[in-house]
Coordinates of C-alpha atoms and ligand atoms in Angstrom, one line a residue:
M1086 CA 15.1 20.1 15.6
V1087 CA 15.1 17.2 13.2
R1088 CA 18.5 16.0 14.4
A1089 CA 17.2 16.1 18.0
A1090 CA 14.2 14.0 17.0
F1091 CA 16.4 11.3 15.5
S1092 CA 18.8 11.1 18.4
T1093 CA 15.8 10.5 20.7
I1094 CA 14.7 7.6 18.4
N1095 CA 18.2 6.2 18.6
K1096 CA 18.2 6.4 22.4
M1097 CA 15.0 4.3 22.3
I1098 CA 16.9 1.5 20.6
D1099 CA 19.4 1.4 23.5
F1100 CA 17.3 -1.1 25.3
K1101 CA 17.7 -3.6 22.6
Q1102 CA 21.3 -2.6 22.1
H1103 CA 22.0 -3.1 25.8
V1104 CA 20.5 -6.6 25.6
V1105 CA 22.6 -7.4 22.5
E1106 CA 25.8 -6.2 24.2
A1107 CA 25.1 -8.1 27.3
L1108 CA 24.5 -11.2 25.2
H1109 CA 27.7 -10.6 23.3
K1110 CA 29.7 -10.7 26.5
V1111 CA 28.5 -14.2 27.3
C1112 CA 28.2 -15.5 23.7
P1113 CA 31.3 -13.9 22.0
S1114 CA 31.1 -16.3 19.1
L1115 CA 28.1 -14.3 17.8
T1116 CA 28.8 -10.8 16.5
L1117 CA 26.7 -7.8 17.6
E1118 CA 25.1 -7.8 14.1
Q1119 CA 24.1 -11.4 14.3
L1120 CA 22.7 -10.9 17.8
T1121 CA 20.8 -7.9 16.7
V1122 CA 19.1 -10.0 14.1
L1123 CA 18.5 -12.9 16.4
V1124 CA 17.0 -11.0 19.3
E1125 CA 13.3 -10.8 18.8
V1126 CA 10.2 -9.3 20.4
P1127 CA 8.0 -12.2 21.7
P1128 CA 4.3 -11.8 20.7
D1129 CA 3.2 -12.2 24.2
A1130 CA 4.5 -9.8 26.9
K1131 CA 4.4 -12.7 29.4
M1132 CA 7.3 -14.2 27.5
G1133 CA 9.4 -11.1 28.1
D1134 CA 10.1 -8.0 26.0
F1135 CA 13.0 -9.3 24.1
A1136 CA 14.0 -12.9 23.6
F1137 CA 17.1 -14.7 22.4
P1138 CA 16.4 -18.0 20.8
C1139 CA 19.3 -20.4 21.4
F1140 CA 18.8 -22.9 18.6
Q1141 CA 21.4 -21.6 16.2
L1142 CA 24.2 -21.1 18.9
A1143 CA 23.4 -24.5 20.5
K1144 CA 23.8 -26.2 17.1
A1145 CA 27.1 -24.5 16.5
E1146 CA 28.4 -25.4 19.9
K1147 CA 26.8 -28.8 19.9
K1148 CA 24.8 -28.1 23.1
N1149 CA 21.3 -28.6 24.2
P1150 CA 19.4 -25.4 23.5
K1151 CA 17.4 -25.6 26.8
Q1152 CA 20.6 -26.0 28.9
L1153 CA 22.3 -23.3 26.9
A1154 CA 19.4 -20.9 27.6
E1155 CA 19.7 -21.7 31.3
D1156 CA 23.5 -21.2 31.3
I1157 CA 23.2 -17.8 29.5
S1158 CA 20.5 -16.5 31.7
K1159 CA 22.6 -17.3 34.8
A1160 CA 25.9 -15.9 33.4
I1161 CA 24.5 -12.7 31.8
S1162 CA 24.7 -9.4 33.6
C1163 CA 22.4 -6.5 32.6
D1164 CA 21.9 -3.0 33.9
T1165 CA 18.9 -3.3 36.2
K1166 CA 17.9 0.2 35.4
L1167 CA 17.1 -1.1 31.9
V1168 CA 16.5 -4.8 32.3
E1169 CA 14.8 -6.0 35.4
R1170 CA 15.0 -9.7 35.0
V1171 CA 16.5 -12.3 32.7
A1172 CA 14.9 -15.8 32.7
A1173 CA 15.2 -19.0 30.6
T1174 CA 12.0 -20.5 29.2
G1175 CA 12.7 -23.6 27.2
P1176 CA 15.2 -22.8 24.6
Y1177 CA 14.7 -19.0 25.0
V1178 CA 16.5 -16.4 27.1
N1179 CA 13.8 -13.9 28.0
F1180 CA 14.5 -10.3 29.0
F1181 CA 12.0 -8.4 31.1
L1182 CA 12.5 -4.6 30.8
N1183 CA 12.2 -2.1 33.5
R1184 CA 8.8 -1.1 32.4
T1185 CA 8.7 2.4 33.8
A1186 CA 12.0 3.3 32.2
F1187 CA 11.0 1.9 28.8
M1188 CA 7.6 3.3 28.9
A1189 CA 8.8 6.8 29.8
Q1190 CA 11.2 6.7 26.9
I1191 CA 8.8 5.4 24.3
L1192 CA 6.0 7.6 25.3
K1193 CA 8.2 10.6 25.2
T1194 CA 9.7 9.7 21.9
V1195 CA 6.3 9.3 20.2
A1196 CA 5.0 12.5 21.6
D1197 CA 8.1 14.5 20.7
N1198 CA 8.0 13.2 17.2
A1199 CA 4.3 13.6 16.7
G1200 CA 3.5 13.2 13.0
Q1201 CA 7.0 11.9 12.2
Y1202 CA 7.3 9.0 14.5
G1203 CA 8.1 5.9 12.5
H1204 CA 9.9 7.9 9.8
S1205 CA 13.5 7.0 9.0
K1206 CA 16.4 7.7 6.7
L1207 CA 16.5 4.1 5.5
G1208 CA 15.9 5.1 1.9
Q1209 CA 17.9 8.3 1.8
G1210 CA 19.5 8.8 -1.6
K1211 CA 17.5 6.0 -3.2
T1212 CA 14.7 6.3 -5.8
V1213 CA 11.8 4.0 -6.1
I1214 CA 9.3 4.0 -8.9
V1215 CA 5.9 2.9 -8.1
E1216 CA 3.8 2.2 -11.2
Y1217 CA 0.2 1.8 -10.3
S1218 CA -3.4 2.3 -11.2
S1219 CA -2.7 2.3 -15.0
P1220 CA -6.3 2.1 -16.2
N1221 CA -7.3 1.6 -19.8
I1222 CA -8.9 4.4 -21.6
A1223 CA -12.4 3.6 -22.9
K1224 CA -12.7 0.6 -20.6
P1225 CA -14.5 0.7 -17.2
F1226 CA -12.3 1.7 -14.3
G1227 CA -13.4 -1.2 -12.2
V1228 CA -12.6 -2.7 -8.8
G1229 CA -9.3 -4.3 -10.1
H1230 CA -8.0 -0.9 -11.0
L1231 CA -9.3 0.5 -7.7
R1232 CA -7.2 -2.1 -5.9
T1233 CA -3.9 -1.3 -7.7
T1234 CA -4.7 2.4 -7.1
V1235 CA -5.2 1.9 -3.4
I1236 CA -2.2 -0.5 -2.9
G1237 CA 0.1 1.6 -5.1
A1238 CA -0.7 4.9 -3.4
S1239 CA -0.2 3.4 0.0
L1240 CA 3.2 2.0 -1.1
T1241 CA 4.3 5.5 -2.3
R1242 CA 3.5 6.9 1.1
I1243 CA 5.2 4.1 3.0
Y1244 CA 8.4 4.5 1.0
S1245 CA 8.3 8.2 1.3
A1246 CA 8.1 7.9 5.1
L1247 CA 11.2 5.8 5.0
G1248 CA 13.1 8.6 3.2
Y1249 CA 13.1 7.2 -0.4
K1250 CA 12.5 9.5 -3.3
V1251 CA 9.3 8.1 -4.8
V1252 CA 8.1 8.6 -8.3
G1253 CA 4.5 7.5 -8.8
I1254 CA 3.7 6.7 -12.4
N1255 CA 0.3 6.1 -14.0
Y1256 CA 0.8 4.1 -17.2
L1257 CA -2.3 4.4 -19.2
G1258 CA -3.6 1.7 -21.5
D1259 CA -4.1 4.3 -24.3
W1260 CA -2.9 2.4 -27.4
G1261 CA -4.0 -0.5 -29.5
T1262 CA -6.4 -1.5 -32.2
Q1263 CA -9.4 -0.9 -30.0
F1264 CA -8.8 2.8 -30.5
G1265 CA -9.5 2.4 -34.2
K1266 CA -12.7 0.7 -33.4
L1267 CA -13.6 3.4 -31.0
M1268 CA -13.1 6.1 -33.6
E1269 CA -15.3 4.3 -36.1
A1270 CA -17.9 3.9 -33.4
Y1271 CA -17.6 7.6 -32.5
S1272 CA -18.0 8.8 -36.0
R1273 CA -21.3 6.9 -36.2
W1274 CA -22.9 7.2 -32.7
G1275 CA -20.7 9.5 -30.8
D1276 CA -22.1 12.5 -28.9
D1277 CA -19.8 15.4 -28.0
A1278 CA -21.8 16.5 -25.0
E1279 CA -21.9 13.0 -23.5
L1280 CA -18.2 12.7 -24.1
A1281 CA -17.5 15.8 -22.1
K1282 CA -19.9 14.8 -19.3
H1283 CA -19.3 11.1 -18.9
P1284 CA -16.3 10.2 -21.0
I1285 CA -15.5 6.8 -19.6
Q1286 CA -19.1 5.6 -19.6
H1287 CA -19.7 7.1 -23.1
L1288 CA -16.6 5.6 -24.6
Y1289 CA -17.4 2.3 -23.0
N1290 CA -20.9 2.3 -24.4
L1291 CA -19.6 3.0 -27.8
Y1292 CA -17.1 0.1 -27.5
V1293 CA -19.9 -2.3 -26.5
R1294 CA -22.1 -1.0 -29.3
F1295 CA -19.4 -1.5 -31.8
H1296 CA -19.0 -5.1 -30.8
K1297 CA -22.7 -5.7 -31.1
E1298 CA -23.1 -4.0 -34.5
V1299 CA -20.0 -5.8 -35.9
E1300 CA -22.0 -9.0 -35.8
T1301 CA -24.4 -7.7 -38.4
D1302 CA -22.0 -5.5 -40.3
P1303 CA -18.5 -7.1 -40.5
T1304 CA -17.1 -4.2 -42.6
L1305 CA -16.9 -2.2 -39.3
E1306 CA -13.9 -4.3 -38.4
D1307 CA -11.9 -3.1 -41.4
K1308 CA -13.0 0.4 -40.9
G1309 CA -11.7 0.3 -37.4
R1310 CA -8.4 -1.1 -38.5
A1311 CA -8.1 1.6 -41.1
W1312 CA -8.6 4.2 -38.3
F1313 CA -5.9 2.7 -36.2
Q1314 CA -3.5 2.7 -39.2
K1315 CA -4.3 6.4 -39.6
L1316 CA -3.6 7.0 -36.0
E1317 CA -0.3 5.1 -36.1
S1318 CA 0.9 7.1 -39.2
G1319 CA 0.1 10.3 -37.4
D1320 CA -3.0 11.4 -39.4
A1321 CA -4.1 14.8 -37.9
A1322 CA -7.8 14.0 -37.7
A1323 CA -7.2 10.6 -36.1
V1324 CA -4.6 12.0 -33.6
S1325 CA -6.8 14.9 -32.6
Q1326 CA -9.8 12.5 -32.0
W1327 CA -7.7 10.1 -30.0
T1328 CA -6.2 13.0 -28.0
R1329 CA -9.6 14.1 -27.1
F1330 CA -10.6 10.6 -25.9
R1331 CA -7.5 10.5 -23.8
E1332 CA -7.7 13.9 -22.3
E1333 CA -11.4 13.6 -21.4
S1334 CA -10.7 10.2 -19.8
I1335 CA -7.8 11.5 -17.8
R1336 CA -9.9 14.3 -16.5
E1337 CA -12.4 11.9 -15.2
F1338 CA -9.8 9.6 -13.7
E1339 CA -8.3 12.6 -11.9
R1340 CA -11.7 13.4 -10.4
M1341 CA -11.7 10.0 -8.8
Y1342 CA -8.0 10.2 -7.7
A1343 CA -8.7 13.6 -6.1
E1344 CA -11.6 12.0 -4.2
L1345 CA -9.3 9.4 -2.9
G1346 CA -6.6 11.9 -2.1
I1347 CA -4.2 10.5 -4.7
H1348 CA -1.9 12.4 -7.0
F1349 CA 0.5 11.0 -9.6
D1350 CA 3.9 12.5 -10.3
V1351 CA 3.8 11.3 -13.9
Y1352 CA 1.2 10.2 -16.5
E1353 CA 2.6 8.0 -19.2
G1354 CA 0.9 5.7 -21.6
E1355 CA 1.5 2.9 -23.9
S1356 CA 1.1 5.4 -26.7
D1357 CA 4.4 7.0 -25.6
Y1358 CA 6.4 3.9 -26.7
P1359 CA 5.4 2.3 -30.0
K1360 CA 8.4 3.9 -31.8
A1361 CA 10.9 3.1 -29.1
A1362 CA 9.5 -0.4 -28.8
D1363 CA 9.9 -0.9 -32.5
A1364 CA 13.5 0.3 -32.4
A1365 CA 14.3 -2.0 -29.4
V1366 CA 12.8 -5.0 -31.1
S1367 CA 14.8 -4.3 -34.3
D1368 CA 17.9 -4.0 -32.2
L1369 CA 17.2 -7.4 -30.6
V1370 CA 16.8 -8.9 -34.0
T1371 CA 20.0 -7.4 -35.3
R1372 CA 21.9 -8.8 -32.4
G1373 CA 20.3 -12.2 -32.8
V1374 CA 18.6 -12.2 -29.4
A1375 CA 15.1 -12.1 -31.0
I1376 CA 14.2 -14.4 -33.9
E1377 CA 11.5 -14.8 -36.4
S1378 CA 8.8 -17.3 -35.8
E1379 CA 5.8 -17.8 -38.1
G1380 CA 6.2 -14.2 -39.3
A1381 CA 6.3 -12.8 -35.8
I1382 CA 9.3 -11.7 -33.7
V1383 CA 9.9 -13.6 -30.5
V1384 CA 12.6 -14.2 -27.8
P1385 CA 12.8 -17.7 -26.5
L1386 CA 12.9 -17.7 -22.7
G1387 CA 13.7 -21.3 -21.9
D1388 CA 11.5 -24.2 -20.9
D1389 CA 9.8 -22.5 -18.0
M1390 CA 7.8 -20.0 -19.9
P1391 CA 6.4 -19.3 -23.4
P1392 CA 8.6 -17.2 -25.7
A1393 CA 8.2 -13.4 -25.5
L1394 CA 6.1 -12.2 -28.4
L1395 CA 7.5 -8.8 -29.3
R1396 CA 6.2 -8.0 -32.8
K1397 CA 3.1 -9.3 -34.5
Q1398 CA 3.0 -10.7 -38.0
D1399 CA 1.5 -7.4 -39.3
G1400 CA 4.6 -5.5 -37.8
T1401 CA 2.8 -3.8 -34.9
T1402 CA 4.3 -3.7 -31.4
L1403 CA 2.8 -5.4 -28.4
Y1404 CA 2.1 -4.7 -24.8
L1405 CA 5.3 -6.5 -23.8
S1406 CA 7.6 -4.7 -26.3
R1407 CA 6.1 -1.4 -25.1
D1408 CA 6.9 -2.3 -21.5
L1409 CA 10.4 -3.1 -22.5
A1410 CA 10.8 0.3 -24.1
A1411 CA 9.2 2.0 -21.2
I1412 CA 11.4 0.6 -18.5
D1413 CA 14.5 1.5 -20.5
A1414 CA 13.3 5.1 -20.8
R1415 CA 12.6 5.2 -17.1
K1416 CA 15.9 3.8 -16.2
K1417 CA 17.6 6.6 -18.2
K1418 CA 15.3 9.3 -16.8
Y1419 CA 15.1 8.4 -13.1
H1420 CA 18.0 6.1 -12.4
F1421 CA 15.8 4.2 -10.1
D1422 CA 17.1 1.7 -7.5
K1423 CA 13.8 -0.2 -7.6
I1424 CA 10.7 -0.3 -9.7
L1425 CA 7.4 -1.7 -8.5
Y1426 CA 4.6 -2.7 -10.9
V1427 CA 1.4 -2.9 -8.9
V1428 CA -0.7 -5.0 -11.3
G1429 CA -3.1 -7.9 -10.6
S1430 CA -2.1 -11.5 -10.4
E1431 CA -3.5 -12.2 -13.9
Q1432 CA -0.4 -10.6 -15.3
I1433 CA 2.2 -12.6 -13.4
L1434 CA 3.4 -14.3 -16.6
H1435 CA 3.7 -10.9 -18.4
F1436 CA 6.1 -9.6 -15.7
K1437 CA 8.0 -12.8 -15.5
Q1438 CA 8.7 -12.5 -19.2
L1439 CA 9.6 -8.9 -18.9
K1440 CA 12.1 -9.7 -16.1
A1441 CA 13.4 -12.7 -18.1
L1442 CA 14.0 -10.5 -21.1
L1443 CA 15.9 -8.0 -18.9
E1444 CA 17.9 -10.7 -17.3
K1445 CA 19.2 -11.6 -20.7
E1446 CA 20.3 -8.1 -21.5
Q1447 CA 20.8 -6.2 -18.2
P1448 CA 20.9 -8.7 -15.3
A1449 CA 21.9 -6.0 -12.9
W1450 CA 18.8 -4.0 -13.2
A1451 CA 16.5 -7.0 -13.8
A1452 CA 17.0 -7.5 -10.1
T1453 CA 15.5 -4.1 -9.3
V1454 CA 12.2 -4.9 -11.1
E1455 CA 9.4 -6.2 -8.9
H1456 CA 5.9 -7.2 -9.9
I1457 CA 3.6 -6.6 -7.0
P1458 CA 0.6 -8.8 -7.7
F1459 CA -2.7 -8.8 -5.9
G1460 CA -5.9 -10.9 -5.8
R1461 CA -9.4 -10.1 -7.0
I1462 CA -12.3 -8.5 -5.2
Q1463 CA -15.1 -10.9 -5.4
G1464 CA -18.8 -10.8 -4.9
I1465 CA -19.1 -7.1 -5.5
S1466 CA -22.2 -5.6 -7.0
T1467 CA -23.9 -2.2 -6.8
R1468 CA -27.5 -1.2 -7.1
K1469 CA -26.7 -0.7 -10.8
G1470 CA -25.5 -4.3 -11.3
T1471 CA -22.4 -6.4 -11.2
L1472 CA -20.3 -4.4 -13.7
V1473 CA -18.9 -2.0 -11.3
F1474 CA -17.7 1.5 -12.2
L1475 CA -15.6 3.1 -9.5
E1476 CA -17.7 6.2 -9.5
D1477 CA -20.9 4.4 -8.8
L1478 CA -19.1 2.3 -6.2
L1479 CA -17.9 5.3 -4.3
S1480 CA -21.2 7.2 -4.4
E1481 CA -23.1 4.1 -3.4
T1482 CA -20.7 3.5 -0.5
Q1483 CA -21.2 7.0 0.7
E1484 CA -25.0 6.7 0.5
R1485 CA -24.9 3.5 2.5
A1486 CA -22.5 5.0 5.0
L1487 CA -24.9 7.8 5.6
E1488 CA -27.7 5.4 6.3
K1489 CA -25.5 3.4 8.6
I1490 CA -24.3 6.4 10.5
R1491 CA -27.9 7.6 11.0
E1492 CA -28.9 4.1 12.1
A1493 CA -26.0 3.6 14.5
K1494 CA -26.4 7.1 15.9
V1495 CA -22.7 7.4 16.4
L1496 CA -22.4 11.0 15.5
D1497 CA -21.7 13.8 17.9
V1498 CA -23.8 16.9 17.8
N1499 CA -22.7 19.6 15.4
V1500 CA -21.0 17.2 13.0
D1501 CA -21.6 17.4 9.3
E1502 CA -23.0 14.0 8.6
N1503 CA -22.5 14.2 4.8
E1504 CA -18.8 15.0 5.3
V1505 CA -18.5 12.1 7.7
A1506 CA -20.3 9.8 5.3
R1507 CA -18.0 10.8 2.5
K1508 CA -14.9 9.9 4.6
V1509 CA -16.4 6.8 6.0
G1510 CA -17.3 5.6 2.5
I1511 CA -13.7 6.1 1.3
G1512 CA -12.2 4.7 4.4
A1513 CA -14.4 1.6 4.1
I1514 CA -13.5 0.9 0.5
V1515 CA -9.8 1.7 0.8
F1516 CA -9.4 -0.3 4.0
N1517 CA -11.1 -3.3 2.5
D1518 CA -8.5 -3.4 -0.2
L1519 CA -5.7 -3.3 2.3
R1520 CA -7.1 -5.5 5.0
T1521 CA -5.5 -8.8 4.1
R1522 CA -2.3 -9.9 2.4
R1523 CA -2.5 -8.5 -1.1
V1524 CA -2.3 -11.8 -3.0
K1525 CA -5.4 -13.0 -1.4
D1526 CA -8.8 -12.6 -3.1
V1527 CA -11.1 -10.4 -1.1
E1528 CA -14.7 -11.2 -0.5
F1529 CA -16.8 -8.1 -0.6
S1530 CA -19.8 -7.6 1.5
W1531 CA -21.5 -4.2 2.1
D1532 CA -22.3 -5.0 5.7
K1533 CA -18.8 -6.0 6.5
V1534 CA -16.9 -3.1 4.9
L1535 CA -19.2 -0.5 6.4
S1536 CA -19.3 -2.0 9.9
F1537 CA -18.1 0.0 12.9
E1538 CA -16.8 -3.2 14.4
G1539 CA -14.1 -5.6 13.4
E1540 CA -11.3 -5.1 11.0
T1541 CA -12.7 -2.2 9.0
G1542 CA -11.9 1.3 8.0
P1543 CA -14.9 2.8 9.8
Y1544 CA -13.9 1.0 13.1
L1545 CA -10.5 2.7 13.0
Q1546 CA -12.0 6.1 12.0
Y1547 CA -14.4 5.8 14.9
A1548 CA -11.7 4.8 17.3
Y1549 CA -9.6 7.7 16.2
A1550 CA -12.5 10.2 16.7
R1551 CA -13.4 8.7 20.0
I1552 CA -9.9 9.2 21.4
G1553 CA -10.1 12.8 20.3
R1554 CA -13.4 13.2 22.1
L1555 CA -12.1 11.6 25.2
M1556 CA -9.1 13.9 25.3
E1557 CA -11.2 16.9 24.9
K1558 CA -13.4 15.8 27.7
V1559 CA -10.5 15.2 30.1
G1560 CA -9.1 18.5 29.0
V1561 CA -5.5 17.8 30.3
K1562 CA -2.7 18.9 28.0
V1563 CA -0.3 16.2 26.8
D1564 CA 3.1 16.6 28.3
S1565 CA 5.8 14.4 27.1
K1566 CA 7.7 14.7 30.4
T1567 CA 4.9 13.4 32.5
D1568 CA 5.6 10.8 35.1
V1569 CA 4.4 7.5 33.7
T1570 CA 4.5 5.5 36.9
P1571 CA 0.7 5.6 37.3
L1572 CA 0.4 3.6 34.1
N1573 CA 2.0 0.5 35.6
Q1574 CA -0.5 -2.1 34.4
E1575 CA -0.8 -4.7 31.7
E1576 CA -3.0 -2.8 29.2
A1577 CA -0.8 0.3 29.1
W1578 CA 2.2 -2.0 28.8
A1579 CA 0.7 -3.8 25.8
I1580 CA 0.1 -0.4 24.1
T1581 CA 3.7 0.7 24.9
R1582 CA 5.1 -2.4 23.3
M1583 CA 3.0 -1.8 20.2
L1584 CA 4.0 1.9 19.9
A1585 CA 7.6 0.9 20.2
N1586 CA 7.1 -1.5 17.3
Y1587 CA 5.5 0.9 14.9
P1588 CA 8.7 1.9 13.1
N1589 CA 9.5 -1.8 12.5
V1590 CA 6.0 -2.3 11.1
I1591 CA 6.5 0.4 8.5
R1592 CA 9.9 -1.0 7.6
N1593 CA 8.5 -4.5 7.2
A1594 CA 5.5 -3.2 5.2
A1595 CA 8.0 -1.7 2.7
E1596 CA 10.2 -4.8 2.7
S1597 CA 7.4 -7.0 1.7
N1598 CA 5.4 -4.4 -0.1
E1599 CA 2.5 -5.2 2.2
P1600 CA 0.4 -2.2 3.3
S1601 CA -1.7 -4.9 5.1
F1602 CA 1.0 -5.1 7.8
I1603 CA -0.1 -1.6 8.8
S1604 CA -3.8 -2.3 8.6
T1605 CA -3.4 -5.3 10.9
Y1606 CA -1.2 -3.3 13.3
L1607 CA -3.7 -0.4 13.5
T1608 CA -6.6 -2.8 14.2
D1609 CA -4.6 -4.3 17.1
L1610 CA -3.6 -0.9 18.4
A1611 CA -7.2 0.3 18.4
S1612 CA -8.3 -2.8 20.3
A1613 CA -5.4 -2.4 22.7
F1614 CA -6.7 1.1 23.3
S1615 CA -10.2 -0.3 23.8
S1616 CA -9.2 -2.7 26.5
F1617 CA -7.2 0.0 28.3
Y1618 CA -10.2 2.3 28.2
Q1619 CA -12.6 -0.4 29.4
N1620 CA -10.4 -1.4 32.3
H1621 CA -9.4 2.0 33.6
R1622 CA -11.6 4.9 34.4
I1623 CA -10.0 8.0 33.0
L1624 CA -12.7 10.6 33.5
G1625 CA -12.8 11.4 37.2
A1626 CA -9.4 9.7 38.0
S1627 CA -6.6 11.3 39.8
P1628 CA -4.8 14.2 38.1
E1629 CA -1.6 12.1 38.0
F1630 CA -3.2 9.2 36.3
Q1631 CA -5.1 11.5 33.9
K1632 CA -1.9 13.2 32.9
A1633 CA -0.1 9.9 32.2
A1634 CA -3.1 8.4 30.5
M1635 CA -3.4 11.4 28.2
L1636 CA 0.2 10.9 27.1
L1637 CA -0.4 7.3 26.3
V1638 CA -3.7 7.9 24.6
G1639 CA -2.5 10.9 22.7
N1640 CA 0.3 8.8 21.3
V1641 CA -2.2 6.1 20.2
R1642 CA -4.1 8.8 18.5
S1643 CA -1.2 10.2 16.6
V1644 CA 0.1 6.8 15.5
L1645 CA -3.5 5.9 14.4
H1646 CA -3.5 9.2 12.4
H1647 CA -0.2 8.4 10.9
G1648 CA -1.0 4.8 9.9
L1649 CA -4.4 5.7 8.5
T1650 CA -2.8 8.3 6.4
L1651 CA -0.2 5.9 5.1
L1652 CA -3.1 3.6 4.1
G1653 CA -5.2 6.4 2.5
V1654 CA -8.1 6.1 5.0
P1655 CA -9.1 9.6 5.9
P1656 CA -8.9 10.2 9.7
I1657 CA -12.1 11.8 11.0
E1658 CA -11.6 14.4 13.7
R1659 CA -15.1 14.4 15.0
M1660 CA -17.9 11.9 14.6
Ligands
LIG2380 N1 -3.3 -1.1 -18.5 C1 -3.1 -2.4 -18.0 C2 -4.3 -3.1 -17.5 O1 -5.3 -2.4 -17.2 C3 -2.1 -2.4 -16.8 C4 -0.8 -1.8 -17.1 C5 0.2 -2.4 -16.1 N2 1.5 -1.8 -16.3 C6 2.4 -2.2 -17.2 N3 3.6 -1.6 -17.2 N4 2.2 -3.2 -18.0 O2 -4.4 -4.3 -17.6

């Protein structure tokens, strides 16, 4: 079954293969591999379905690229069952496919692989670690952490679709002197019931209170330090208190992750690594890689960046040394081929230093380490204020979604509006994080993210549901062997080209670690569907047209479903 599916996909590539082989016969100086890379899909169908740019070859052969394109298009011979026409436009040789043949093949392939179309074996036998989310205990889980969570989760799904073994790791910020402060604060103002009910909020309030009270009572600072020392030396009371903070916080994080449909394979934390970090630093000192500087231990990293600070004057380990120990442990445990750290742009220097340290010691695997930075979400505020907790953000989005849905009257009868509002809320927030290239800052506006028009999650969810409703109304079963000749028009052709491109989009998204490639693609696909739908009456059309249209539209629907799922935007069946 699976094998059959793959061979169909391979057959689909034959069109390009045919073009490449035909080109090779007239341009033997370029190999099939080189030609495969050079032959591209022009953005506009008017320019053909494949194009061969002649610049490179013209340069090598010292010819004029325009003339060369002319010569090639005259000399080349293609199978007219596959390629209808070859024409030179400027320095390009453009290939126009036999649309009916290509369409029949693509539409059949997508339909026969429903739910799996776009998957590949590219990553077979390879392991990718995606470290993402990684919130700090006792600090608010804010919009920045939401963004790593959303981007990271999407990357895990994208790599999985490409056949990689993916390990999703959540690396909690659960260690450091602030925990001593927190314990001191808890011993004074803590409330067990509150901790159980709203751990993150309660711990955060304690943290804020500590910093306020320390202004009038400076002895608090020392008391906090003493607690942390107790914790580091394994004092039972301190450890049990800290464990409780950690566990309660994780429980609350998990509630949010569940709401977003996210699951981690592994929870780690900085607390797992102080010992190993200490040993690693000592080892670097022994081998003369790390040196003492003003009582601290550092590794000089050249002129381009500040030295890596690995141990403080007081002997404690640091964020960077713990990361060094963590990656070492992960390498031993998972033998990864690639590790992605999905962490905001503020930490670019940190990861540069981490990589530079690895380059000194293990250049081969330094190359497998990639920081995936992202920009900030700006201008966000909820009814509660500008310090945004994820929980409040999600519940407010859902309330607003409900208002919006009622206002827009988009819902079908018999649909649970609360359930739709829940999904629209999540879709709006998630899509907004993935809408543009990740390094860009994102301007947040309630009206925009919740709009049913434009590049938004709700627009795609609505398009998906609308296609479902249309198919139900037409009531014709999708048959992948349907004759597609009635679809011989521009709008259907545009959709076909996009469907054919979907596997490339997923591959490119992984290559650049850019889920936004998929969001942009889905928006384009949904609007291509819209113009098809506007220009061609389906209800009341001939049975032949309806059958063919249902194959096309059913494929759009399944690719939308697939893409939305990769992003983490919940598809909505009925709305
Ligand atoms: N907990 C950190 C923060 O919230 C992010 C951790 C990133 N991961 C890492 N391996 N350093 O800023």
